Amino acid sequence: MTDSAEGRAGDVVRRLRAGGGWSRPAAKPPTDTAPRPHRGAVASLAVVGAGPAGLAAALTAADQGVRVLLLDSDAQAGGQFYRQPAAPLRARRPQALHHAWGTWTKLRDRLAAHVEAGRISHLADRHVWFVEWEFGGGGLFGVHALLGPAQTGSETVTADAVLLATGGYEKVLPFPGWNLPGVLTAGGAQAMLKGGLVLPGRTAVVAGTGPLLMPVAAGLAAAGADVAAYVESTHPADFVRHAATLAANPAKVAEAARYAAQLLRHKVPVTVRHTVVAAHGTDHVEAVTVAALDTHGRVRPGTERRIACDTLAVGHGMLAHTDLAESLGCAIDADGDAFVVTDAEQRTDVDGVWAAGEATGIGGAVLALAEGEIAGRSIAARLAGVEPRPADWASAARTRTRLRKFFAAVDVAYAPPAHWVEQVTDDTVVCRCEEVTAAEVREAVGELGATDLRTVKLLTRAGMGWCQGRVCAAGVAGVAGCSVGLAKRPFARPVPLGVLAEEPGG
Ligand SMILES: Cc1cc2nc3c(=O)[nH]c(=O)nc-3n(C[C@H](O)[C@H](O)[C@H](O)COP(=O)(O)OP(=O)(O)OC[C@H]3O[C@@H](n4cnc5c(N)ncnc54)[C@H](O)[C@@H]3O)c2cc1C
């Protein structure tokens, strides 16, 4: 870390100490549409997240002459969809695990060219924990990141503008046995395969709800796992009422058909309108019980059956990463699953901060690419002090409109079973970090009068551990019968005390 960077990072620490904790900026930056003035000959943009959205924005802005700092916690660019095998594995045919490989290679090659030309600095292995406006009083944003896999050091970079392209993460609702070794998220199983070239086990059940389950089941089967069951809690017929939306998205229908064909080819038994009610095992998952659901999302008694497996890959949809936007004071829509609110240019309501991709709502890689392109064009124009021309991104805007509509329909069709909470027995651990059971949460509500998630947390410690509620909030809220609301986490990552203590004045 440079001396000046240390000094600036120290500002954060001093503010924390002075205020006794993190607080939002006293006043939001101006929200008018005036271009943000920049320092130096070339305007700079910090992009947090090198997935499809961040890459598209970084490349588009760099094409227009913006100097880009592209930060990502992963060692390689690509995000979740284009996740690459770890370099030391020397994968010979990584494309075997991917769809849309051609799009990825174009992004990869453009990134390499910009890096080579010095227009983009790809700062890998940077876990951004805090972004602040008016950093050090200099009219710039300060982006603070923990370094490397160990996350023991910190670095701060500054920029005229920030794009938050931090993507999403999986929602998993609790059920008895979900905390057994061998139970992992569907995306986690996918990440092991794409990033580590390993199978999570020999015999897998893929279960839950949502479009992510299909590529995961197909990918595991293609890689040699015995997929003993693919258990989806909704029914394809639920999509029929969205026929017009489906007709407008033939590429998505074709994609689903390709996955379905793969499942058929690998003889994966597909069970719809069923759910996993329990995972069994002592030291490791050995079997799961699945049961049929009625049309109201209730388990139909007597339909339970046991399936042997050593892996359960489970997911109940996706959630947007909103932490950095929240701490910057950006508007968040938290009526349902929270997401960052943006306008037609992908601007947040905080001047100088844009957001794109799944941080602004779950919608897949193609939508993330379109939003990233729009953001990149808007940022380049505004940093240059000119009014952006929507005609420049007309095609991306059409893609965005179409896919947002499509994923709104997906969201409705793939809702978790309405009565999933009824399967959560009292002894089910609902907060894994703090080992809080459903009984403790129910007691907090029923006997101690808690009516919101924050009070449940204070009474039970649910959500106070390492994940700070990212994994368990939806489950705990469901068991408590309250809404999730905004988490208001001060930092996007747990920050080691050593990092804060090493700052000037520590
Ligand atoms: C685990 C998982 C697996 C998925 N698998 C598939 C699949 O197989 N098929 C499919 O169609 N869709 C899949 N999806 C959905 C798909 O990945 C997304 O639709 C798409 O990648 C969204 O692009 P994005 O750029 O918005 O976000 P992402 O691709 O998620 O990229 C966000 C990037 O931001 C980085 N990041 C986040 N927070 C920080 C931070 N604080 N500091 C630094 N970096 C940060 C992440 O490391 C990541 O590289 C998956 C999603 C997840 C979460």
Coordinates of C-alpha atoms and ligand atoms in Angstrom, one line a residue:
M1 CA 0.0 0.0 0.0
T2 CA 1.4 3.5 -0.8
D3 CA 1.8 6.2 1.8
S4 CA -1.1 8.2 0.4
A5 CA -3.3 5.2 0.2
E6 CA -2.5 4.4 3.8
G7 CA -3.3 7.9 4.8
R8 CA -6.7 7.7 3.0
A9 CA -7.5 4.3 4.4
G10 CA -6.7 5.8 7.8
D11 CA -9.5 8.3 7.2
V12 CA -12.0 5.4 7.2
V13 CA -10.6 4.1 10.4
R14 CA -10.5 7.5 12.1
R15 CA -14.1 8.0 11.1
L16 CA -15.0 4.7 12.5
R17 CA -13.3 5.4 15.8
A18 CA -14.6 9.0 16.0
G19 CA -18.2 7.9 15.3
G20 CA -18.0 4.6 17.3
G21 CA -19.1 2.7 14.2
W22 CA -20.0 3.1 10.6
S23 CA -22.5 5.7 9.5
R24 CA -23.9 6.7 6.2
P25 CA -22.4 9.9 4.7
A26 CA -23.9 12.9 6.5
A27 CA -25.4 14.1 3.2
K28 CA -25.8 12.3 -0.1
P29 CA -23.7 13.6 -3.0
P30 CA -25.8 15.9 -5.3
T31 CA -28.2 13.8 -7.3
D32 CA -28.4 16.2 -10.3
T33 CA -27.3 14.9 -13.6
A34 CA -24.4 17.2 -14.0
P35 CA -21.3 15.4 -15.2
R36 CA -18.9 14.6 -12.4
P37 CA -15.7 16.6 -12.8
H38 CA -12.6 14.5 -12.8
R39 CA -9.0 14.9 -11.7
G40 CA -6.1 14.5 -14.0
A41 CA -5.9 14.1 -17.7
V42 CA -8.0 10.9 -17.9
A43 CA -11.2 10.2 -16.0
S44 CA -11.1 7.1 -13.9
L45 CA -13.7 4.5 -13.2
A46 CA -13.5 1.8 -10.5
V47 CA -15.5 -1.2 -11.4
V48 CA -16.2 -3.6 -8.6
G49 CA -16.9 -7.1 -10.0
A50 CA -15.4 -8.6 -13.2
G51 CA -18.4 -10.8 -14.1
P52 CA -20.4 -10.2 -17.3
A53 CA -21.7 -6.8 -16.1
G54 CA -18.5 -5.4 -14.8
L55 CA -16.5 -6.7 -17.8
A56 CA -19.0 -5.2 -20.3
A57 CA -18.9 -1.9 -18.6
A58 CA -15.1 -1.8 -18.1
L59 CA -14.5 -2.7 -21.8
T60 CA -17.1 -0.2 -23.1
A61 CA -15.8 2.7 -20.9
A62 CA -12.2 1.8 -21.8
D63 CA -13.1 1.8 -25.5
Q64 CA -14.2 5.4 -25.0
G65 CA -11.0 6.5 -23.3
V66 CA -11.8 6.1 -19.7
R67 CA -9.0 4.7 -17.4
V68 CA -10.6 1.7 -15.6
L69 CA -9.6 -0.1 -12.4
L70 CA -11.3 -3.4 -12.5
L71 CA -11.4 -5.0 -9.0
D72 CA -12.6 -8.5 -8.3
S73 CA -12.3 -10.9 -5.4
D74 CA -11.5 -13.8 -7.7
A75 CA -8.1 -14.5 -9.2
Q76 CA -9.5 -14.4 -12.7
A77 CA -12.1 -12.4 -14.5
G78 CA -15.4 -14.0 -15.6
G79 CA -17.7 -13.8 -12.5
Q80 CA -20.1 -16.7 -11.9
F81 CA -21.2 -17.5 -15.4
Y82 CA -17.8 -17.4 -17.0
R83 CA -16.0 -18.8 -14.0
Q84 CA -12.6 -20.2 -15.2
P85 CA -10.6 -23.1 -13.9
A86 CA -7.8 -22.1 -11.5
A87 CA -4.7 -21.4 -13.6
P88 CA -2.5 -24.1 -11.9
L89 CA -4.9 -26.8 -13.0
R90 CA -3.9 -26.1 -16.6
A91 CA -7.3 -27.1 -17.9
R92 CA -7.1 -28.2 -21.6
R93 CA -10.7 -27.9 -22.5
P94 CA -12.4 -25.5 -20.1
Q95 CA -15.1 -24.8 -22.7
A96 CA -16.4 -28.3 -22.1
L97 CA -18.0 -26.9 -18.9
H98 CA -19.3 -23.7 -20.5
H99 CA -22.1 -22.3 -22.6
A100 CA -21.6 -19.1 -24.6
W101 CA -17.9 -19.8 -24.8
G102 CA -17.5 -17.6 -27.9
T103 CA -18.9 -14.5 -26.0
W104 CA -16.4 -15.2 -23.2
T105 CA -13.4 -15.5 -25.5
K106 CA -14.3 -12.1 -27.1
L107 CA -14.6 -10.5 -23.7
R108 CA -11.3 -12.1 -22.5
D109 CA -9.4 -11.0 -25.6
R110 CA -10.7 -7.4 -25.4
L111 CA -9.8 -7.3 -21.7
A112 CA -6.2 -8.5 -22.5
A113 CA -5.8 -5.9 -25.2
H114 CA -7.0 -3.1 -22.9
V115 CA -4.7 -4.3 -20.0
E116 CA -1.8 -4.5 -22.4
A117 CA -2.5 -0.9 -23.6
G118 CA -2.7 0.3 -20.0
R119 CA -6.3 1.4 -20.3
I120 CA -7.6 -1.2 -17.8
S121 CA -5.8 -2.3 -14.6
H122 CA -7.2 -5.7 -13.6
L123 CA -6.9 -5.8 -9.9
A124 CA -7.6 -9.4 -9.1
D125 CA -7.9 -10.9 -5.6
R126 CA -9.3 -7.7 -4.2
H127 CA -12.2 -8.1 -1.8
V128 CA -13.9 -4.7 -1.7
W129 CA -15.2 -4.1 1.8
F130 CA -16.1 -0.4 1.6
V131 CA -16.6 2.4 -0.9
E132 CA -16.8 6.0 0.2
W133 CA -17.7 9.2 -1.4
E134 CA -15.6 12.4 -1.0
F135 CA -12.7 10.2 0.0
G136 CA -10.2 12.3 2.0
G137 CA -12.2 15.4 1.0
G138 CA -10.8 15.1 -2.5
G139 CA -14.0 14.7 -4.5
L140 CA -13.0 11.2 -5.4
F141 CA -14.4 7.8 -4.4
G142 CA -12.2 5.6 -2.2
V143 CA -12.5 1.9 -2.9
H144 CA -11.1 -0.2 0.0
A145 CA -10.2 -3.8 -0.7
L146 CA -8.7 -6.7 1.3
L147 CA -5.9 -8.4 -0.5
G148 CA -5.4 -11.9 -1.7
P149 CA -7.1 -15.1 -0.6
A150 CA -5.9 -14.6 3.0
Q151 CA -7.5 -11.1 3.1
T152 CA -4.9 -10.0 5.7
G153 CA -3.9 -6.7 4.0
S154 CA -5.8 -3.8 2.7
E155 CA -5.4 -1.5 -0.3
T156 CA -7.3 1.7 -1.4
V157 CA -7.7 2.9 -4.9
T158 CA -9.4 6.2 -5.9
A159 CA -11.6 7.0 -8.9
D160 CA -13.9 9.7 -10.3
A161 CA -16.8 7.2 -10.7
V162 CA -17.8 3.8 -9.4
L163 CA -19.7 0.9 -11.0
L164 CA -21.1 -1.7 -8.7
A165 CA -21.2 -5.0 -10.6
T166 CA -21.1 -7.3 -7.7
G167 CA -23.6 -9.8 -8.9
G168 CA -25.7 -12.1 -6.7
Y169 CA -25.6 -15.1 -4.5
E170 CA -27.8 -18.0 -3.8
K171 CA -30.8 -18.2 -1.4
V172 CA -31.0 -21.4 0.6
L173 CA -33.9 -22.1 2.9
P174 CA -33.4 -24.3 5.9
F175 CA -34.7 -27.9 6.3
P176 CA -33.7 -30.7 8.7
G177 CA -30.1 -31.8 7.8
W178 CA -29.3 -28.9 5.5
N179 CA -26.1 -28.3 7.6
L180 CA -24.7 -31.7 7.1
P181 CA -21.4 -32.0 5.2
G182 CA -22.1 -32.9 1.6
V183 CA -25.1 -30.5 1.4
L184 CA -24.0 -27.4 -0.6
T185 CA -25.6 -24.8 -2.8
A186 CA -26.3 -25.6 -6.4
G187 CA -24.0 -22.8 -7.5
G188 CA -21.3 -24.0 -5.1
A189 CA -21.4 -27.4 -6.8
Q190 CA -21.1 -25.6 -10.1
A191 CA -18.2 -23.4 -8.9
M192 CA -16.3 -26.5 -7.7
L193 CA -16.8 -28.0 -11.2
K194 CA -16.0 -24.9 -13.2
G195 CA -13.3 -23.5 -11.0
G196 CA -11.7 -26.5 -9.4
L197 CA -12.5 -29.2 -12.0
V198 CA -13.8 -31.5 -9.2
L199 CA -17.1 -33.1 -8.5
P200 CA -18.6 -32.5 -5.1
G201 CA -19.4 -36.2 -4.8
R202 CA -20.3 -39.4 -6.8
T203 CA -24.1 -39.5 -6.4
A204 CA -25.8 -36.2 -6.3
V205 CA -29.4 -34.9 -5.8
V206 CA -30.0 -31.5 -7.2
A207 CA -33.0 -29.8 -5.6
G208 CA -34.8 -26.6 -4.9
T209 CA -36.2 -24.2 -7.4
G210 CA -35.0 -21.9 -10.1
P211 CA -33.4 -21.9 -13.5
L212 CA -29.9 -22.4 -12.1
L213 CA -30.7 -26.0 -11.1
M214 CA -30.9 -27.2 -14.7
P215 CA -27.3 -26.3 -15.8
V216 CA -26.0 -27.5 -12.5
A217 CA -27.7 -31.0 -12.8
A218 CA -26.7 -31.2 -16.5
G219 CA -23.1 -30.1 -15.7
L220 CA -22.7 -32.6 -12.9
A221 CA -24.1 -35.4 -15.0
A222 CA -21.9 -34.5 -18.0
A223 CA -18.9 -34.4 -15.7
G224 CA -19.5 -38.0 -14.6
A225 CA -21.6 -37.7 -11.4
D226 CA -24.6 -40.0 -11.0
V227 CA -27.4 -37.5 -10.6
A228 CA -29.9 -39.6 -8.7
A229 CA -32.6 -37.0 -8.9
Y230 CA -33.4 -33.5 -10.1
V231 CA -36.1 -32.2 -7.8
E232 CA -37.8 -29.0 -8.8
S233 CA -40.6 -27.6 -6.5
T234 CA -42.5 -25.8 -9.3
H235 CA -44.0 -27.3 -12.4
P236 CA -43.2 -26.3 -16.0
A237 CA -46.9 -25.9 -16.6
D238 CA -46.7 -22.9 -14.2
F239 CA -44.9 -21.1 -17.0
V240 CA -47.8 -21.6 -19.5
R241 CA -49.5 -18.4 -18.3
H242 CA -46.3 -16.5 -19.4
A243 CA -46.5 -17.9 -22.9
A244 CA -46.1 -14.4 -24.5
T245 CA -42.9 -13.8 -22.5
L246 CA -41.6 -17.2 -23.5
A247 CA -42.4 -16.5 -27.2
A248 CA -40.4 -13.3 -27.0
N249 CA -37.4 -15.1 -25.7
P250 CA -36.8 -18.1 -28.1
A251 CA -33.1 -18.2 -27.1
K252 CA -34.0 -18.8 -23.5
V253 CA -36.4 -21.5 -24.5
A254 CA -33.7 -23.1 -26.7
E255 CA -31.2 -22.9 -23.8
A256 CA -33.7 -24.7 -21.5
A257 CA -34.4 -27.3 -24.2
R258 CA -30.6 -28.0 -24.5
Y259 CA -30.3 -28.6 -20.8
A260 CA -33.4 -30.8 -20.8
A261 CA -31.9 -32.8 -23.7
Q262 CA -28.6 -33.2 -21.7
L263 CA -30.6 -34.4 -18.6
L264 CA -32.4 -36.9 -20.8
R265 CA -29.2 -38.1 -22.4
H266 CA -27.7 -38.8 -19.0
K267 CA -30.9 -40.4 -17.8
V268 CA -31.3 -38.0 -14.9
P269 CA -34.7 -38.7 -13.2
V270 CA -36.6 -35.4 -13.1
T271 CA -39.2 -34.8 -10.5
V272 CA -41.3 -31.7 -10.5
R273 CA -43.6 -30.2 -7.8
H274 CA -41.5 -32.1 -5.2
T275 CA -39.3 -30.8 -2.5
V276 CA -36.5 -32.1 -0.2
V277 CA -37.9 -32.3 3.3
A278 CA -34.8 -33.6 5.0
A279 CA -31.2 -34.7 4.5
H280 CA -30.0 -37.6 6.5
G281 CA -26.6 -38.8 7.7
T282 CA -24.3 -38.7 10.7
D283 CA -21.0 -37.2 9.6
H284 CA -22.0 -36.7 6.0
V285 CA -25.2 -36.7 4.0
E286 CA -26.2 -40.3 3.1
A287 CA -29.7 -39.8 1.7
V288 CA -32.5 -37.2 1.3
T289 CA -36.2 -37.5 1.7
V290 CA -38.3 -35.9 -1.0
A291 CA -42.0 -35.4 -1.0
A292 CA -44.7 -34.2 -3.4
L293 CA -46.2 -30.7 -3.0
D294 CA -49.9 -29.8 -3.5
T295 CA -50.8 -26.8 -5.6
H296 CA -50.6 -24.6 -2.5
G297 CA -47.0 -25.5 -1.9
R298 CA -47.7 -27.9 1.1
V299 CA -46.2 -31.3 1.4
R300 CA -48.6 -34.0 0.6
P301 CA -48.5 -36.5 3.5
G302 CA -47.6 -40.1 2.6
T303 CA -45.7 -39.1 -0.6
E304 CA -42.2 -39.1 1.1
R305 CA -39.5 -41.3 -0.4
R306 CA -35.8 -41.7 0.4
I307 CA -33.1 -41.3 -2.2
A308 CA -29.5 -42.4 -1.4
C309 CA -26.8 -39.8 -2.3
D310 CA -23.5 -38.4 -1.0
T311 CA -24.2 -34.8 -2.3
L312 CA -27.2 -32.6 -2.2
A313 CA -26.9 -29.5 -4.3
V314 CA -29.7 -27.2 -3.3
G315 CA -30.9 -23.7 -4.1
H316 CA -34.1 -21.6 -3.8
G317 CA -33.3 -18.7 -6.1
M318 CA -30.8 -15.8 -6.1
L319 CA -30.3 -12.6 -4.1
A320 CA -28.6 -9.4 -5.2
H321 CA -25.4 -8.2 -3.5
T322 CA -26.4 -4.8 -2.2
D323 CA -24.0 -4.1 0.7
L324 CA -21.7 -1.7 -1.1
A325 CA -24.6 0.3 -2.5
E326 CA -26.3 0.4 0.9
S327 CA -23.2 1.8 2.6
L328 CA -22.9 4.4 -0.1
G329 CA -26.5 5.5 0.6
C330 CA -27.9 4.3 -2.8
A331 CA -31.6 3.6 -3.0
I332 CA -32.4 0.0 -2.5
D333 CA -35.8 -1.6 -3.4
A334 CA -36.4 -4.0 -0.4
D335 CA -40.1 -4.7 -1.0
G336 CA -39.3 -8.3 -1.8
D337 CA -35.7 -9.5 -2.4
A338 CA -33.6 -6.4 -2.2
F339 CA -31.8 -4.9 -5.3
V340 CA -30.1 -1.6 -6.2
V341 CA -32.4 0.9 -7.9
T342 CA -31.0 2.3 -11.1
D343 CA -32.3 4.6 -13.9
A344 CA -32.3 4.1 -17.6
E345 CA -28.5 4.8 -17.7
Q346 CA -27.9 2.3 -14.9
R347 CA -27.1 5.2 -12.5
T348 CA -28.0 4.9 -8.9
D349 CA -29.4 7.9 -7.1
V350 CA -25.9 8.7 -5.7
D351 CA -24.1 10.9 -8.1
G352 CA -21.0 9.2 -9.6
V353 CA -22.2 5.6 -8.7
W354 CA -23.6 3.3 -11.3
A355 CA -24.8 -0.3 -10.8
A356 CA -25.3 -3.1 -13.4
G357 CA -26.0 -6.9 -13.6
E358 CA -27.5 -8.9 -10.8
A359 CA -26.8 -6.3 -8.1
T360 CA -29.7 -4.5 -9.7
G361 CA -31.9 -7.6 -9.9
I362 CA -31.5 -11.2 -10.9
G363 CA -31.6 -11.7 -14.6
G364 CA -28.8 -13.8 -16.0
A365 CA -25.6 -13.2 -17.9
V366 CA -27.0 -11.7 -21.1
L367 CA -29.0 -9.1 -19.2
A368 CA -25.8 -8.4 -17.1
L369 CA -23.8 -7.8 -20.3
A370 CA -26.5 -5.4 -21.7
E371 CA -26.7 -3.4 -18.5
G372 CA -22.9 -3.3 -18.3
E373 CA -22.7 -1.9 -21.8
I374 CA -25.3 0.8 -21.1
A375 CA -23.5 1.7 -17.9
G376 CA -20.1 1.9 -19.6
R377 CA -21.4 4.2 -22.3
S378 CA -23.2 6.4 -19.8
I379 CA -20.2 6.7 -17.6
A380 CA -17.8 7.5 -20.4
A381 CA -20.1 10.3 -21.7
R382 CA -20.8 11.8 -18.3
L383 CA -17.1 11.7 -17.3
A384 CA -16.3 13.5 -20.5
G385 CA -18.9 16.1 -19.7
V386 CA -21.3 15.3 -22.5
E387 CA -24.9 14.2 -22.4
P388 CA -25.1 10.5 -23.2
R389 CA -27.1 9.5 -26.2
P390 CA -29.5 6.6 -25.5
A391 CA -29.4 5.9 -29.3
D392 CA -25.9 4.6 -28.7
W393 CA -27.2 1.8 -26.6
A394 CA -30.6 1.2 -28.2
S395 CA -29.9 -2.5 -28.9
A396 CA -28.7 -3.2 -25.4
A397 CA -31.7 -1.3 -24.0
R398 CA -34.1 -3.5 -26.0
T399 CA -32.3 -6.6 -24.7
R400 CA -32.6 -5.2 -21.2
T401 CA -36.4 -4.6 -21.5
R402 CA -37.0 -8.0 -22.9
L403 CA -35.0 -9.9 -20.4
R404 CA -36.2 -8.0 -17.4
K405 CA -39.7 -8.9 -18.4
F406 CA -38.6 -12.5 -18.8
F407 CA -37.0 -12.8 -15.4
A408 CA -39.9 -11.1 -13.7
A409 CA -41.9 -14.0 -15.0
V410 CA -39.2 -16.5 -13.9
D411 CA -39.3 -14.9 -10.5
V412 CA -43.0 -15.6 -10.1
A413 CA -43.0 -19.1 -11.6
Y414 CA -40.0 -20.3 -9.5
A415 CA -41.0 -19.1 -6.1
P416 CA -40.1 -21.5 -3.3
P417 CA -42.9 -23.6 -1.9
A418 CA -45.3 -21.3 0.0
H419 CA -45.4 -23.4 3.1
W420 CA -41.7 -24.5 3.3
V421 CA -41.6 -23.3 6.9
E422 CA -43.9 -26.1 8.0
Q423 CA -41.0 -28.6 7.3
V424 CA -38.5 -26.8 9.5
T425 CA -38.5 -28.8 12.8
D426 CA -37.7 -27.1 16.1
D427 CA -34.3 -28.7 16.2
T428 CA -33.3 -27.5 12.7
V429 CA -30.3 -25.2 12.9
V430 CA -31.4 -22.1 11.0
C431 CA -28.3 -19.9 11.6
R432 CA -25.3 -22.0 10.9
C433 CA -22.6 -19.5 12.0
E434 CA -24.1 -19.1 15.5
E435 CA -25.9 -22.5 15.6
V436 CA -29.3 -21.0 16.4
T437 CA -32.2 -23.4 16.1
A438 CA -35.7 -22.8 14.8
A439 CA -37.0 -23.4 18.3
E440 CA -35.0 -20.4 19.6
V441 CA -36.3 -18.2 16.8
R442 CA -39.8 -19.3 17.5
E443 CA -39.4 -18.6 21.2
A444 CA -38.0 -15.1 20.4
V445 CA -41.2 -14.4 18.5
G446 CA -43.8 -16.4 20.5
E447 CA -42.6 -15.8 24.0
L448 CA -40.3 -12.8 23.9
G449 CA -42.4 -10.7 21.5
A450 CA -39.9 -10.1 18.6
T451 CA -41.7 -8.9 15.5
D452 CA -38.7 -8.0 13.3
L453 CA -35.5 -9.7 12.1
R454 CA -33.3 -7.2 14.0
T455 CA -35.0 -8.1 17.4
V456 CA -34.8 -11.8 16.6
K457 CA -31.1 -11.3 15.9
L458 CA -30.5 -9.5 19.2
L459 CA -32.4 -12.1 21.2
T460 CA -31.0 -15.2 19.5
R461 CA -27.7 -14.2 17.8
A462 CA -29.1 -15.5 14.5
G463 CA -27.3 -13.5 11.8
M464 CA -24.5 -12.3 14.0
G465 CA -21.8 -14.7 12.7
W466 CA -19.3 -14.7 9.9
C467 CA -21.9 -14.5 7.1
Q468 CA -23.7 -11.6 8.9
G469 CA -27.0 -13.0 7.8
R470 CA -26.2 -13.3 4.1
V471 CA -26.9 -17.1 4.2
C472 CA -29.5 -17.3 6.9
A473 CA -31.6 -14.1 6.8
A474 CA -34.3 -15.4 4.4
G475 CA -34.6 -18.6 6.4
V476 CA -34.6 -16.9 9.9
A477 CA -37.2 -14.3 8.6
G478 CA -39.4 -17.1 7.2
V479 CA -39.3 -19.0 10.5
A480 CA -39.9 -15.8 12.5
G481 CA -42.7 -14.8 10.1
C482 CA -41.3 -11.4 9.4
S483 CA -39.8 -9.7 6.4
V484 CA -36.1 -9.7 5.6
G485 CA -35.8 -5.9 5.1
L486 CA -32.4 -4.2 4.7
A487 CA -29.5 -5.7 6.5
K488 CA -27.6 -2.4 6.9
R489 CA -24.2 -4.1 7.1
P490 CA -21.4 -1.6 7.6
F491 CA -18.9 -3.5 5.4
A492 CA -19.4 -5.8 2.5
R493 CA -16.8 -8.2 3.9
P494 CA -15.8 -9.2 7.4
V495 CA -12.7 -7.0 8.0
P496 CA -9.9 -8.5 10.2
L497 CA -9.2 -6.4 13.2
G498 CA -5.5 -6.6 12.2
V499 CA -6.3 -4.7 9.0
L500 CA -7.9 -1.9 11.0
A501 CA -5.2 -1.9 13.6
E502 CA -2.4 -1.6 11.0
E503 CA -3.9 1.7 9.7
P504 CA -2.1 4.9 10.7
G505 CA -3.0 5.8 14.3
G506 CA -3.9 2.2 15.0
Ligands
LIG1 C1 -22.8 -19.5 -7.7 C2 -23.5 -19.1 -8.9 C3 -23.4 -19.9 -10.0 C4 -24.1 -19.6 -11.2 N1 -24.0 -20.5 -12.3 C5 -24.7 -20.2 -13.4 C6 -24.8 -21.1 -14.5 O1 -24.2 -22.2 -14.5 N2 -25.5 -20.7 -15.6 C7 -26.2 -19.6 -15.7 O2 -26.8 -19.3 -16.7 N3 -26.1 -18.7 -14.7 C8 -25.4 -19.0 -13.6 N4 -25.4 -18.1 -12.5 C9 -26.0 -16.8 -12.7 C10 -25.1 -16.0 -13.6 O3 -23.8 -16.2 -13.1 C11 -25.3 -14.6 -13.5 O4 -26.5 -14.4 -14.2 C12 -24.3 -13.7 -14.2 O5 -23.0 -14.1 -14.0 C13 -24.5 -12.3 -13.6 O6 -23.4 -11.5 -13.9 P1 -22.9 -10.3 -13.0 O7 -21.8 -9.6 -13.7 O8 -24.1 -9.5 -12.6 O9 -22.4 -11.0 -11.6 P2 -21.4 -12.1 -11.4 O10 -21.1 -13.0 -12.5 O11 -21.8 -12.8 -10.1 O12 -20.0 -11.3 -11.1 C14 -19.9 -10.5 -9.9 C15 -18.4 -10.5 -9.6 O13 -18.2 -9.6 -8.6 C16 -17.3 -10.1 -7.7 N5 -17.6 -9.5 -6.3 C17 -18.7 -9.5 -5.6 N6 -18.6 -8.8 -4.5 C18 -17.4 -8.3 -4.5 C19 -16.6 -7.5 -3.6 N7 -17.2 -7.0 -2.5 N8 -15.3 -7.2 -3.9 C20 -14.7 -7.7 -5.0 N9 -15.4 -8.4 -5.9 C21 -16.7 -8.7 -5.7 C22 -17.5 -11.6 -7.7 O14 -16.3 -12.3 -7.3 C23 -17.9 -11.8 -9.2 O15 -16.7 -12.1 -9.9 C24 -24.8 -18.4 -11.3 C25 -24.8 -17.5 -10.2 C26 -24.2 -17.9 -9.1 C27 -24.2 -16.9 -7.9

